[in-house]
Amino acid sequence: METLYGRNKEEHPEPVKAEVQGQLPTWLQGILLRNGPGMHTIGDSKYNHWFDGLALLHSFTFKNGEVYYRSKYLRSDTYNCNIEANRIVVSEFGTMAYPDPCKNIFAKAFSYLSHTIPEFTDNCLINIMKAGDDFYATGETNFIRKINPQTLETLEKVDYNKYVAVNLATSHPHYDSAGNILNMGTSIVDKGKTKYLLFKIPSSVPEQEKKKSCFKHLEVVCSIPSRSLLHPSYYHSFGITENYIIFIEQPFRLDILKMATAYIRGVSWASCLAFSKDDKTWFHFIDRKTKKEVSTKFYTDALVFFHHINAYEEDGHIIFDIIAYKDNSLYDMFYLKNLGKDFEECTKLTSIPTCRRFVVPLQYDKDAVLDKNLVTLPSTATAVKEKDGNIYCQPEILCEGIELPRINYDYNGKKYKYVFATKVQWSPVPTKIAKFNTQTKEMVHWGQDDCWPSEPVFVPSPDAKEEDDGVVLTCVVKTDPKDPPFLLILDAKTFTELGRATVNVEMHMDLHGMFIPQQDKKTETE
């Protein structure tokens, strides 16, 4: 098991031709580009946490019925410094790095001081983002790295902080119909305030400014003050509907003072993240037109969540679906010490992921009696007005045991039916992928013995009429590293196998990624 998670993977920068079995749709032309940690040991030093590993980009290119694989480590400043020193010298969220013990005491003292507000890593290992015609590897710090989607080469580093005062930003931006990016970031104790910023990056720049990057035209759409100056909420994604942005302030928080002293205390920043099980989870709704927050306060019980699935509006309500937990055991599970040989037996989540649907009545009868359910749509979700005017929401449970959800993005922010996800039970390892119908609650699976699939990516067919017209792509790693991994192509409608592309390489378990259709790719010569 250690081999799948902890062992360093070799990169394959030159294309490796895959052996294709089955019949791939002729329209499937483009690149599946994915990101995730691939190296956890450098010299004699090891990362503590799986999410800390150095970013390894990999791709499957579909070209006229043939499939080619490549992989390449992101040549971040973090990667270069670590490799040059032959040990971990740049801190990650779960691993604090220290200067060479041989350095003199003055250099050490200076190093302690400079770590209070840390210079974060640019090891962008979580996802891929499209900005205009360009593609970026993203993490959760203020740095992203431009990459070439064809060659996987690392290009310039972009610091969000030069354009907007954020120390952290999500790896799950949203795209509007014009291709503009909407993302959120946290601004920690900036001018005495801690706030969550929603910002927009345009997909194109005015003709006369073609030399400038789209980040120069970044604009802050709105700011939400954190409920606590020194304990901002951690968040991995946010939701969007036609008219609203949905931000969930969960009681899973960073302790800024602890973070400032973590280096001196010899602990990781991850140890400064705490879940308060008796606190409330607050929902914020920002009107996209007025850029103002809805004044009514909506909340639910304490939860921890990473992924929004989708959200939409119906008859004066906002409906949003998330995958949530009762505690934060998920993060702790991925410490490499917990991912030893028998970890499937030993490591159990204390909270199973549940797909929860919240139905929030934005337009409700202001004179409604207390304790009356204000939800008028057919759902078991409730929203009840309390004495102080706040509205307490409880969800409908749609299903259990799915994670890494994807949808047909053409239905993002709209009423939808299908979720494609990995199936997990009490262990964090996906052994199947699932297609879940949110309306009929029907779930179908694909799974095979000794196969670990990654996040499924839906690709719509060019003449799609229905939501599930298209294919689902997932990278599958075998539990025995001697068995070659493969890319699986499923018919999204029937959820049956169309084909697979097997590559004779050792593939890493990845996190997130995207499919780049042929027409979106700039040719290598441009």
Short mmCIF file of C-alpha atoms in Angstrom, two decimals:
data_model
loop_
_atom_site.label_atom_id
_atom_site.label_comp_id
_atom_site.label_asym_id
_atom_site.label_seq_id
_atom_site.Cartn_x
_atom_site.Cartn_y
_atom_site.Cartn_z
CA MET A 1 0.00 0.00 0.00
CA GLU A 2 2.86 2.33 0.87
CA THR A 3 3.88 1.86 -2.74
CA LEU A 4 0.73 3.50 -4.06
CA TYR A 5 0.80 6.52 -1.80
CA GLY A 6 4.29 7.02 -0.46
CA ARG A 7 6.67 5.82 -3.13
CA ASN A 8 8.29 8.35 -5.48
CA LYS A 9 7.07 8.03 -9.04
CA GLU A 10 9.28 8.40 -12.09
CA GLU A 11 8.31 11.02 -14.63
CA HIS A 12 7.74 10.26 -18.33
CA PRO A 13 8.24 13.59 -20.12
CA GLU A 14 8.26 11.96 -23.57
CA PRO A 15 4.93 10.54 -24.82
CA VAL A 16 4.33 6.85 -24.06
CA LYS A 17 1.90 5.22 -26.50
CA ALA A 18 -0.95 3.45 -24.72
CA GLU A 19 -2.42 0.15 -25.79
CA VAL A 20 -6.06 0.85 -26.62
CA GLN A 21 -8.71 -1.83 -26.17
CA GLY A 22 -12.32 -1.32 -27.16
CA GLN A 23 -13.80 1.46 -29.24
CA LEU A 24 -13.18 5.11 -28.42
CA PRO A 25 -15.62 7.70 -29.79
CA THR A 26 -14.07 9.41 -32.83
CA TRP A 27 -15.05 12.85 -31.43
CA LEU A 28 -12.92 12.34 -28.30
CA GLN A 29 -9.91 14.51 -29.25
CA GLY A 30 -7.93 16.48 -26.71
CA ILE A 31 -6.01 16.16 -23.46
CA LEU A 32 -7.04 14.86 -20.04
CA LEU A 33 -4.67 16.81 -17.79
CA ARG A 34 -4.42 15.90 -14.10
CA ASN A 35 -2.45 16.89 -11.03
CA GLY A 36 -1.49 15.31 -7.72
CA PRO A 37 1.43 14.52 -5.40
CA GLY A 38 4.12 12.21 -6.85
CA MET A 39 7.26 12.52 -4.67
CA HIS A 40 7.26 12.18 -0.89
CA THR A 41 10.93 11.44 -0.15
CA ILE A 42 13.81 13.77 -1.00
CA GLY A 43 17.25 12.56 0.07
CA ASP A 44 16.82 11.41 3.68
CA SER A 45 13.80 13.61 4.36
CA LYS A 46 10.17 12.58 4.04
CA TYR A 47 6.94 14.55 3.93
CA ASN A 48 4.50 13.78 6.75
CA HIS A 49 1.35 14.06 4.68
CA TRP A 50 0.26 12.71 1.31
CA PHE A 51 -1.11 16.17 0.30
CA ASP A 52 2.40 17.65 0.81
CA GLY A 53 4.14 15.67 -1.96
CA LEU A 54 5.72 17.40 -4.95
CA ALA A 55 3.26 18.03 -7.80
CA LEU A 56 3.39 15.52 -10.65
CA LEU A 57 1.37 16.54 -13.71
CA HIS A 58 0.19 13.79 -16.04
CA SER A 59 -1.86 13.69 -19.20
CA PHE A 60 -3.57 11.41 -21.67
CA THR A 61 -3.72 12.84 -25.19
CA PHE A 62 -6.41 11.51 -27.55
CA LYS A 63 -5.46 11.86 -31.18
CA ASN A 64 -7.29 10.06 -34.01
CA GLY A 65 -8.04 6.94 -32.01
CA GLU A 66 -4.56 6.78 -30.43
CA VAL A 67 -3.76 7.65 -26.82
CA TYR A 68 -0.44 8.95 -25.48
CA TYR A 69 0.59 9.32 -21.83
CA ARG A 70 3.12 11.67 -20.30
CA SER A 71 4.03 12.84 -16.82
CA LYS A 72 6.35 15.53 -15.55
CA TYR A 73 7.09 17.03 -12.16
CA LEU A 74 6.04 20.65 -11.82
CA ARG A 75 9.35 22.55 -11.77
CA SER A 76 8.19 24.87 -9.01
CA ASP A 77 10.64 26.94 -6.96
CA THR A 78 9.82 24.48 -4.18
CA TYR A 79 10.80 21.50 -6.36
CA ASN A 80 14.01 23.17 -7.51
CA CYS A 81 15.10 24.20 -3.98
CA ASN A 82 14.36 20.77 -2.52
CA ILE A 83 16.09 18.84 -5.31
CA GLU A 84 19.13 21.10 -5.19
CA ALA A 85 19.45 20.70 -1.41
CA ASN A 86 18.57 16.98 -1.69
CA ARG A 87 16.17 17.38 1.24
CA ILE A 88 12.90 19.13 2.06
CA VAL A 89 13.73 22.82 2.59
CA VAL A 90 10.35 24.39 1.77
CA SER A 91 7.51 23.87 4.24
CA GLU A 92 4.20 22.38 3.13
CA PHE A 93 0.94 22.43 5.07
CA GLY A 94 1.60 19.16 6.91
CA THR A 95 5.42 19.27 7.01
CA MET A 96 7.53 22.07 8.50
CA ALA A 97 11.00 22.36 6.97
CA TYR A 98 13.98 23.69 8.90
CA PRO A 99 17.26 25.30 7.83
CA ASP A 100 20.44 23.31 7.66
CA PRO A 101 21.51 22.60 11.28
CA CYS A 102 25.09 23.59 10.35
CA LYS A 103 24.12 27.20 9.63
CA ASN A 104 25.22 29.81 12.15
CA ILE A 105 22.98 31.04 14.93
CA PHE A 106 22.29 34.47 13.33
CA ALA A 107 21.04 32.92 10.12
CA LYS A 108 18.84 30.63 12.22
CA ALA A 109 17.38 33.48 14.26
CA PHE A 110 16.59 35.38 11.08
CA SER A 111 14.96 32.29 9.63
CA TYR A 112 12.67 32.05 12.68
CA LEU A 113 11.60 35.67 12.25
CA SER A 114 10.89 35.37 8.55
CA HIS A 115 8.64 32.37 9.21
CA THR A 116 6.03 34.17 11.31
CA ILE A 117 4.06 35.12 8.22
CA PRO A 118 5.22 32.27 6.09
CA GLU A 119 6.33 32.56 2.49
CA PHE A 120 4.04 29.86 1.17
CA THR A 121 5.01 27.12 -1.23
CA ASP A 122 4.39 27.18 -5.00
CA ASN A 123 4.11 23.38 -5.08
CA CYS A 124 0.74 23.59 -6.89
CA LEU A 125 -0.45 19.99 -6.66
CA ILE A 126 -4.24 20.09 -6.50
CA ASN A 127 -5.86 21.10 -9.76
CA ILE A 128 -5.60 22.72 -13.21
CA MET A 129 -7.18 26.09 -14.04
CA LYS A 130 -7.87 27.65 -17.43
CA ALA A 131 -7.36 31.42 -17.73
CA GLY A 132 -8.02 32.79 -21.21
CA ASP A 133 -5.91 30.58 -23.50
CA ASP A 134 -3.53 29.60 -20.71
CA PHE A 135 -3.45 26.77 -18.19
CA TYR A 136 -2.18 26.85 -14.61
CA ALA A 137 -1.35 24.27 -11.95
CA THR A 138 -3.03 25.38 -8.71
CA GLY A 139 -2.75 24.67 -4.99
CA GLU A 140 -4.29 26.54 -2.06
CA THR A 141 -1.64 29.21 -1.49
CA ASN A 142 -1.33 32.57 -3.29
CA PHE A 143 0.91 31.03 -5.97
CA ILE A 144 -0.10 29.32 -9.21
CA ARG A 145 2.18 28.11 -12.02
CA LYS A 146 1.53 28.47 -15.72
CA ILE A 147 2.11 25.22 -17.62
CA ASN A 148 2.15 24.01 -21.21
CA PRO A 149 -0.68 21.45 -21.42
CA GLN A 150 1.00 19.60 -24.32
CA THR A 151 4.56 19.21 -23.00
CA LEU A 152 3.71 19.65 -19.27
CA GLU A 153 6.55 22.14 -19.09
CA THR A 154 6.50 24.60 -16.16
CA LEU A 155 6.32 28.28 -17.14
CA GLU A 156 6.01 31.44 -15.07
CA LYS A 157 4.90 31.74 -11.48
CA VAL A 158 1.93 34.01 -10.72
CA ASP A 159 1.41 35.51 -7.26
CA TYR A 160 -2.27 36.37 -6.66
CA ASN A 161 -1.07 38.69 -3.90
CA LYS A 162 0.29 41.14 -6.48
CA TYR A 163 -3.26 41.68 -7.74
CA VAL A 164 -5.48 40.99 -4.71
CA ALA A 165 -4.67 40.84 -0.97
CA VAL A 166 -5.08 37.08 -0.44
CA ASN A 167 -2.80 34.64 1.41
CA LEU A 168 -4.81 31.55 0.40
CA ALA A 169 -7.05 30.82 -2.61
CA THR A 170 -9.13 27.80 -3.62
CA SER A 171 -8.21 25.28 -6.27
CA HIS A 172 -11.84 25.01 -7.41
CA PRO A 173 -12.63 28.20 -9.30
CA HIS A 174 -15.84 28.59 -11.31
CA TYR A 175 -16.10 29.75 -14.92
CA ASP A 176 -18.95 31.88 -16.23
CA SER A 177 -20.43 31.59 -19.73
CA ALA A 178 -17.86 34.06 -21.10
CA GLY A 179 -14.98 32.01 -19.68
CA ASN A 180 -14.16 34.48 -16.89
CA ILE A 181 -12.85 32.91 -13.69
CA LEU A 182 -14.53 33.45 -10.33
CA ASN A 183 -12.49 32.38 -7.32
CA MET A 184 -12.27 32.97 -3.59
CA GLY A 185 -9.34 33.65 -1.31
CA THR A 186 -8.70 34.54 2.33
CA SER A 187 -7.09 37.80 3.31
CA ILE A 188 -5.53 37.30 6.76
CA VAL A 189 -5.28 40.32 9.10
CA ASP A 190 -4.91 42.79 6.24
CA LYS A 191 -5.27 46.36 7.60
CA GLY A 192 -6.60 44.84 10.82
CA LYS A 193 -9.30 42.73 9.14
CA THR A 194 -9.61 39.09 8.09
CA LYS A 195 -11.98 38.53 5.21
CA TYR A 196 -12.95 36.17 2.41
CA LEU A 197 -12.65 37.78 -1.01
CA LEU A 198 -14.53 36.80 -4.13
CA PHE A 199 -12.60 37.89 -7.22
CA LYS A 200 -12.98 37.72 -10.98
CA ILE A 201 -10.24 37.15 -13.57
CA PRO A 202 -11.33 38.10 -17.11
CA SER A 203 -10.88 35.52 -19.87
CA SER A 204 -9.50 38.11 -22.28
CA VAL A 205 -7.86 41.52 -22.08
CA PRO A 206 -8.60 44.58 -24.24
CA GLU A 207 -6.88 44.47 -27.66
CA GLN A 208 -4.53 47.39 -26.94
CA GLU A 209 -3.24 45.62 -23.80
CA LYS A 210 -2.55 42.23 -25.38
CA LYS A 211 0.92 42.14 -23.79
CA LYS A 212 -0.57 42.33 -20.29
CA SER A 213 -1.82 39.30 -18.40
CA CYS A 214 -5.48 38.83 -17.50
CA PHE A 215 -4.46 38.96 -13.81
CA LYS A 216 -3.74 42.70 -14.19
CA HIS A 217 -7.48 43.12 -14.79
CA LEU A 218 -8.49 41.03 -11.75
CA GLU A 219 -11.31 42.67 -9.80
CA VAL A 220 -12.61 42.02 -6.30
CA VAL A 221 -16.34 41.33 -6.61
CA CYS A 222 -17.12 41.35 -2.92
CA SER A 223 -15.67 40.74 0.51
CA ILE A 224 -17.17 38.78 3.41
CA PRO A 225 -15.77 39.59 6.86
CA SER A 226 -14.57 36.53 8.77
CA ARG A 227 -16.58 35.94 11.95
CA SER A 228 -13.25 35.88 13.77
CA LEU A 229 -10.16 38.00 13.13
CA LEU A 230 -7.68 35.28 14.08
CA HIS A 231 -9.67 32.13 13.22
CA PRO A 232 -10.70 32.20 9.56
CA SER A 233 -12.61 29.25 8.19
CA TYR A 234 -10.84 26.73 5.94
CA TYR A 235 -12.61 26.08 2.63
CA HIS A 236 -11.71 24.08 -0.47
CA SER A 237 -14.53 25.16 -2.81
CA PHE A 238 -17.61 27.39 -3.08
CA GLY A 239 -20.91 27.29 -4.95
CA ILE A 240 -22.51 29.31 -7.71
CA THR A 241 -26.00 29.71 -9.18
CA GLU A 242 -27.27 32.02 -11.90
CA ASN A 243 -27.66 34.96 -9.49
CA TYR A 244 -25.75 34.02 -6.33
CA ILE A 245 -22.41 32.93 -4.97
CA ILE A 246 -22.59 30.49 -2.04
CA PHE A 247 -19.88 30.59 0.59
CA ILE A 248 -19.95 28.25 3.59
CA GLU A 249 -18.10 29.40 6.70
CA GLN A 250 -17.51 26.11 8.49
CA PRO A 251 -16.21 25.70 12.07
CA PHE A 252 -13.06 24.08 10.67
CA ARG A 253 -10.65 26.95 11.25
CA LEU A 254 -7.07 28.09 10.99
CA ASP A 255 -5.59 29.53 14.18
CA ILE A 256 -3.47 32.43 12.91
CA LEU A 257 -1.52 32.96 16.15
CA LYS A 258 -0.65 29.28 16.30
CA MET A 259 0.38 29.42 12.64
CA ALA A 260 2.66 32.38 13.36
CA THR A 261 4.49 30.42 16.08
CA ALA A 262 4.34 26.96 14.45
CA TYR A 263 7.88 27.19 13.10
CA ILE A 264 9.37 28.09 16.49
CA ARG A 265 7.28 25.40 18.21
CA GLY A 266 8.43 22.79 15.72
CA VAL A 267 4.93 21.84 14.52
CA SER A 268 3.24 21.93 11.12
CA TRP A 269 0.65 24.47 9.99
CA ALA A 270 -1.82 21.59 9.72
CA SER A 271 -1.73 21.27 13.51
CA CYS A 272 -3.13 24.84 13.61
CA LEU A 273 -6.36 23.73 11.94
CA ALA A 274 -9.13 22.79 14.38
CA PHE A 275 -12.74 21.67 14.15
CA SER A 276 -15.20 23.02 16.74
CA LYS A 277 -17.99 20.46 16.83
CA ASP A 278 -20.32 22.63 18.92
CA ASP A 279 -20.21 25.66 16.66
CA LYS A 280 -22.51 26.61 13.83
CA THR A 281 -21.79 26.49 10.10
CA TRP A 282 -22.84 29.77 8.45
CA PHE A 283 -24.11 30.16 4.89
CA HIS A 284 -23.36 33.36 2.98
CA PHE A 285 -25.18 34.23 -0.25
CA ILE A 286 -23.79 37.01 -2.43
CA ASP A 287 -26.01 38.54 -5.08
CA ARG A 288 -23.92 38.50 -8.28
CA LYS A 289 -25.61 41.64 -9.65
CA THR A 290 -25.55 43.93 -6.59
CA LYS A 291 -22.36 42.28 -5.17
CA LYS A 292 -24.00 42.49 -1.73
CA GLU A 293 -24.60 39.71 0.75
CA VAL A 294 -28.17 38.60 1.49
CA SER A 295 -28.89 40.12 4.91
CA THR A 296 -30.79 37.16 6.46
CA LYS A 297 -28.46 34.86 8.40
CA PHE A 298 -28.75 31.15 7.56
CA TYR A 299 -26.88 28.41 9.41
CA THR A 300 -26.68 24.68 10.07
CA ASP A 301 -24.92 22.42 12.58
CA ALA A 302 -21.14 21.95 12.64
CA LEU A 303 -19.78 20.07 9.64
CA VAL A 304 -16.58 19.69 7.64
CA PHE A 305 -16.75 19.69 3.87
CA PHE A 306 -14.36 20.03 0.95
CA HIS A 307 -16.46 19.76 -2.20
CA HIS A 308 -19.51 21.56 -3.48
CA ILE A 309 -21.26 19.46 -6.14
CA ASN A 310 -23.68 21.95 -7.69
CA ALA A 311 -26.29 24.57 -6.82
CA TYR A 312 -29.31 26.15 -8.49
CA GLU A 313 -32.34 28.33 -7.83
CA GLU A 314 -35.97 27.26 -7.82
CA ASP A 315 -39.10 29.19 -6.77
CA GLY A 316 -37.34 31.64 -4.45
CA HIS A 317 -35.04 28.96 -2.95
CA ILE A 318 -31.35 28.26 -3.37
CA ILE A 319 -30.62 24.54 -3.51
CA PHE A 320 -27.05 23.44 -3.00
CA ASP A 321 -25.45 20.00 -2.73
CA ILE A 322 -22.22 19.35 -0.84
CA ILE A 323 -20.30 16.32 0.42
CA ALA A 324 -19.89 16.71 4.15
CA TYR A 325 -18.48 14.96 7.21
CA LYS A 326 -19.24 15.07 10.92
CA ASP A 327 -15.57 15.65 11.79
CA ASN A 328 -12.15 16.29 10.22
CA SER A 329 -10.86 12.70 10.24
CA LEU A 330 -10.41 12.78 6.44
CA TYR A 331 -7.34 15.02 6.51
CA ASP A 332 -5.70 13.05 9.34
CA MET A 333 -6.17 9.83 7.46
CA PHE A 334 -3.73 10.90 4.75
CA TYR A 335 -0.71 11.29 7.03
CA LEU A 336 1.77 8.90 5.44
CA LYS A 337 2.31 7.12 8.76
CA ASN A 338 -1.35 6.05 8.52
CA LEU A 339 -0.97 4.83 4.94
CA GLY A 340 1.19 1.78 5.69
CA LYS A 341 0.77 -1.70 4.28
CA ASP A 342 -2.41 -2.69 6.13
CA PHE A 343 -3.99 0.69 6.14
CA GLU A 344 -7.23 -0.36 4.43
CA GLU A 345 -7.89 -2.51 7.49
CA CYS A 346 -6.37 -0.14 10.06
CA THR A 347 -7.48 3.24 8.84
CA LYS A 348 -11.13 3.96 9.17
CA LEU A 349 -12.93 7.26 8.74
CA THR A 350 -14.86 8.12 11.88
CA SER A 351 -17.35 9.95 9.70
CA ILE A 352 -18.60 8.74 6.34
CA PRO A 353 -19.01 11.30 3.53
CA THR A 354 -22.67 12.18 3.01
CA CYS A 355 -24.13 14.04 0.09
CA ARG A 356 -26.31 16.71 1.70
CA ARG A 357 -28.82 18.91 -0.06
CA PHE A 358 -29.66 22.22 1.62
CA VAL A 359 -32.78 24.07 0.48
CA VAL A 360 -32.64 27.70 1.53
CA PRO A 361 -35.76 29.89 1.19
CA LEU A 362 -34.40 33.31 0.20
CA GLN A 363 -37.92 34.61 -0.34
CA TYR A 364 -39.99 33.58 2.63
CA ASP A 365 -42.93 35.03 4.52
CA LYS A 366 -41.29 37.52 6.91
CA ASP A 367 -44.23 37.14 9.29
CA ALA A 368 -43.90 33.36 9.43
CA VAL A 369 -44.33 31.86 12.88
CA LEU A 370 -41.25 30.60 14.69
CA ASP A 371 -40.35 26.92 14.25
CA LYS A 372 -42.35 26.68 11.03
CA ASN A 373 -40.58 25.04 8.10
CA LEU A 374 -40.15 27.73 5.43
CA VAL A 375 -39.19 25.33 2.63
CA THR A 376 -42.07 25.06 0.19
CA LEU A 377 -40.38 22.75 -2.33
CA PRO A 378 -40.84 18.97 -2.15
CA SER A 379 -37.79 18.01 -0.06
CA THR A 380 -37.08 16.68 3.41
CA ALA A 381 -34.65 19.60 3.88
CA THR A 382 -35.95 22.18 6.35
CA ALA A 383 -35.38 25.83 7.21
CA VAL A 384 -36.84 27.22 10.42
CA LYS A 385 -36.92 30.81 11.65
CA GLU A 386 -35.64 31.37 15.18
CA LYS A 387 -36.28 34.10 17.75
CA ASP A 388 -33.22 36.12 16.77
CA GLY A 389 -34.32 36.14 13.10
CA ASN A 390 -31.66 33.62 12.02
CA ILE A 391 -32.80 30.65 9.97
CA TYR A 392 -31.69 27.17 10.98
CA CYS A 393 -31.35 24.79 8.02
CA GLN A 394 -31.20 21.01 8.01
CA PRO A 395 -30.37 19.02 4.89
CA GLU A 396 -31.92 16.21 2.95
CA ILE A 397 -29.44 13.33 2.73
CA LEU A 398 -29.24 12.38 -0.95
CA CYS A 399 -26.78 9.51 -0.58
CA GLU A 400 -23.67 8.35 1.32
CA GLY A 401 -20.16 7.25 0.50
CA ILE A 402 -19.19 9.37 -2.52
CA GLU A 403 -16.34 11.89 -2.88
CA LEU A 404 -14.49 13.86 -5.60
CA PRO A 405 -17.80 14.77 -7.32
CA ARG A 406 -17.99 16.03 -10.91
CA ILE A 407 -20.94 17.13 -13.02
CA ASN A 408 -21.60 18.02 -16.63
CA TYR A 409 -20.27 21.60 -16.24
CA ASP A 410 -22.77 22.89 -18.83
CA TYR A 411 -25.29 22.36 -16.01
CA ASN A 412 -23.22 24.22 -13.40
CA GLY A 413 -25.49 26.58 -11.43
CA LYS A 414 -28.57 25.03 -13.05
CA LYS A 415 -31.05 22.33 -12.07
CA TYR A 416 -29.29 19.06 -12.77
CA LYS A 417 -29.59 15.31 -12.35
CA TYR A 418 -26.24 13.57 -12.40
CA VAL A 419 -23.19 13.40 -10.17
CA PHE A 420 -20.13 11.38 -11.21
CA ALA A 421 -17.93 10.54 -8.23
CA THR A 422 -15.63 8.04 -6.58
CA LYS A 423 -17.24 5.60 -4.19
CA VAL A 424 -15.69 5.51 -0.72
CA GLN A 425 -16.96 3.87 2.41
CA TRP A 426 -15.12 3.96 5.73
CA SER A 427 -11.73 3.92 4.02
CA PRO A 428 -10.58 6.91 1.98
CA VAL A 429 -9.52 4.72 -0.94
CA PRO A 430 -11.88 4.78 -3.90
CA THR A 431 -12.52 1.27 -5.24
CA LYS A 432 -15.35 2.16 -7.60
CA ILE A 433 -16.73 5.10 -9.47
CA ALA A 434 -20.40 5.95 -9.34
CA LYS A 435 -23.06 7.79 -11.28
CA PHE A 436 -25.74 9.13 -8.98
CA ASN A 437 -29.13 10.48 -10.06
CA THR A 438 -30.09 13.22 -7.59
CA GLN A 439 -33.74 13.05 -8.65
CA THR A 440 -34.43 9.28 -8.52
CA LYS A 441 -31.61 8.56 -5.97
CA GLU A 442 -30.48 5.73 -8.24
CA MET A 443 -26.77 4.86 -8.20
CA VAL A 444 -24.81 2.78 -10.69
CA HIS A 445 -21.17 1.76 -10.32
CA TRP A 446 -18.12 0.69 -12.23
CA GLY A 447 -15.52 -1.31 -10.32
CA GLN A 448 -13.06 -4.18 -10.75
CA ASP A 449 -10.92 -6.10 -8.27
CA ASP A 450 -7.63 -4.46 -7.28
CA CYS A 451 -8.53 -1.25 -9.14
CA TRP A 452 -8.37 2.23 -7.63
CA PRO A 453 -10.03 4.81 -9.86
CA SER A 454 -9.43 8.56 -9.60
CA GLU A 455 -11.91 11.45 -9.80
CA PRO A 456 -14.14 10.81 -12.84
CA VAL A 457 -14.20 13.58 -15.46
CA PHE A 458 -17.30 13.97 -17.63
CA VAL A 459 -16.77 15.03 -21.26
CA PRO A 460 -19.94 15.94 -23.18
CA SER A 461 -20.31 14.67 -26.74
CA PRO A 462 -20.33 17.42 -29.39
CA ASP A 463 -24.01 16.92 -30.28
CA ALA A 464 -25.22 16.24 -26.71
CA LYS A 465 -28.98 16.62 -26.19
CA GLU A 466 -29.20 15.19 -22.68
CA GLU A 467 -27.20 15.84 -19.52
CA ASP A 468 -25.41 12.49 -19.60
CA ASP A 469 -24.61 12.36 -23.34
CA GLY A 470 -20.86 11.90 -23.33
CA VAL A 471 -18.10 9.88 -21.72
CA VAL A 472 -16.55 9.60 -18.26
CA LEU A 473 -12.76 9.37 -17.99
CA THR A 474 -10.94 8.03 -14.93
CA CYS A 475 -7.31 7.05 -14.32
CA VAL A 476 -7.14 3.61 -12.71
CA VAL A 477 -4.19 2.45 -10.62
CA LYS A 478 -3.81 -1.26 -9.76
CA THR A 479 -3.05 -2.31 -6.18
CA ASP A 480 -0.13 -4.39 -7.44
CA PRO A 481 2.39 -1.93 -8.91
CA LYS A 482 3.49 -4.64 -11.36
CA ASP A 483 0.06 -4.50 -13.02
CA PRO A 484 -0.03 -1.63 -15.52
CA PRO A 485 -2.46 1.22 -14.86
CA PHE A 486 -5.00 2.37 -17.44
CA LEU A 487 -7.32 5.17 -18.43
CA LEU A 488 -10.91 3.97 -18.43
CA ILE A 489 -13.47 5.39 -20.88
CA LEU A 490 -17.11 4.81 -19.91
CA ASP A 491 -20.28 5.68 -21.77
CA ALA A 492 -21.74 8.24 -19.35
CA LYS A 493 -25.33 7.27 -20.16
CA THR A 494 -25.11 3.50 -19.65
CA PHE A 495 -22.02 3.61 -17.40
CA THR A 496 -20.54 0.71 -19.33
CA GLU A 497 -16.97 0.43 -20.57
CA LEU A 498 -16.27 1.70 -24.09
CA GLY A 499 -12.55 1.11 -23.89
CA ARG A 500 -9.35 1.50 -21.95
CA ALA A 501 -5.87 2.77 -22.67
CA THR A 502 -3.20 0.82 -20.76
CA VAL A 503 0.26 2.30 -20.17
CA ASN A 504 3.32 0.48 -18.97
CA VAL A 505 4.37 3.05 -16.35
CA GLU A 506 3.94 3.41 -12.60
CA MET A 507 1.16 5.97 -12.34
CA HIS A 508 0.53 8.05 -9.20
CA MET A 509 -2.80 8.52 -7.41
CA ASP A 510 -3.87 12.03 -8.36
CA LEU A 511 -6.38 14.60 -7.10
CA HIS A 512 -8.11 16.77 -9.71
CA GLY A 513 -7.89 17.78 -13.35
CA MET A 514 -9.74 18.73 -16.51
CA PHE A 515 -10.32 17.67 -20.09
CA ILE A 516 -9.07 20.17 -22.69
CA PRO A 517 -10.92 19.63 -25.99
CA GLN A 518 -8.87 19.86 -29.19
CA GLN A 519 -10.18 23.33 -30.12
CA ASP A 520 -9.09 24.82 -26.75
CA LYS A 521 -5.46 23.83 -27.21
CA LYS A 522 -3.00 26.21 -28.73
CA THR A 523 -0.62 24.32 -31.00
CA GLU A 524 2.89 23.82 -29.73
CA THR A 525 4.36 26.13 -32.35
CA GLU A 526 2.28 29.15 -31.35
#
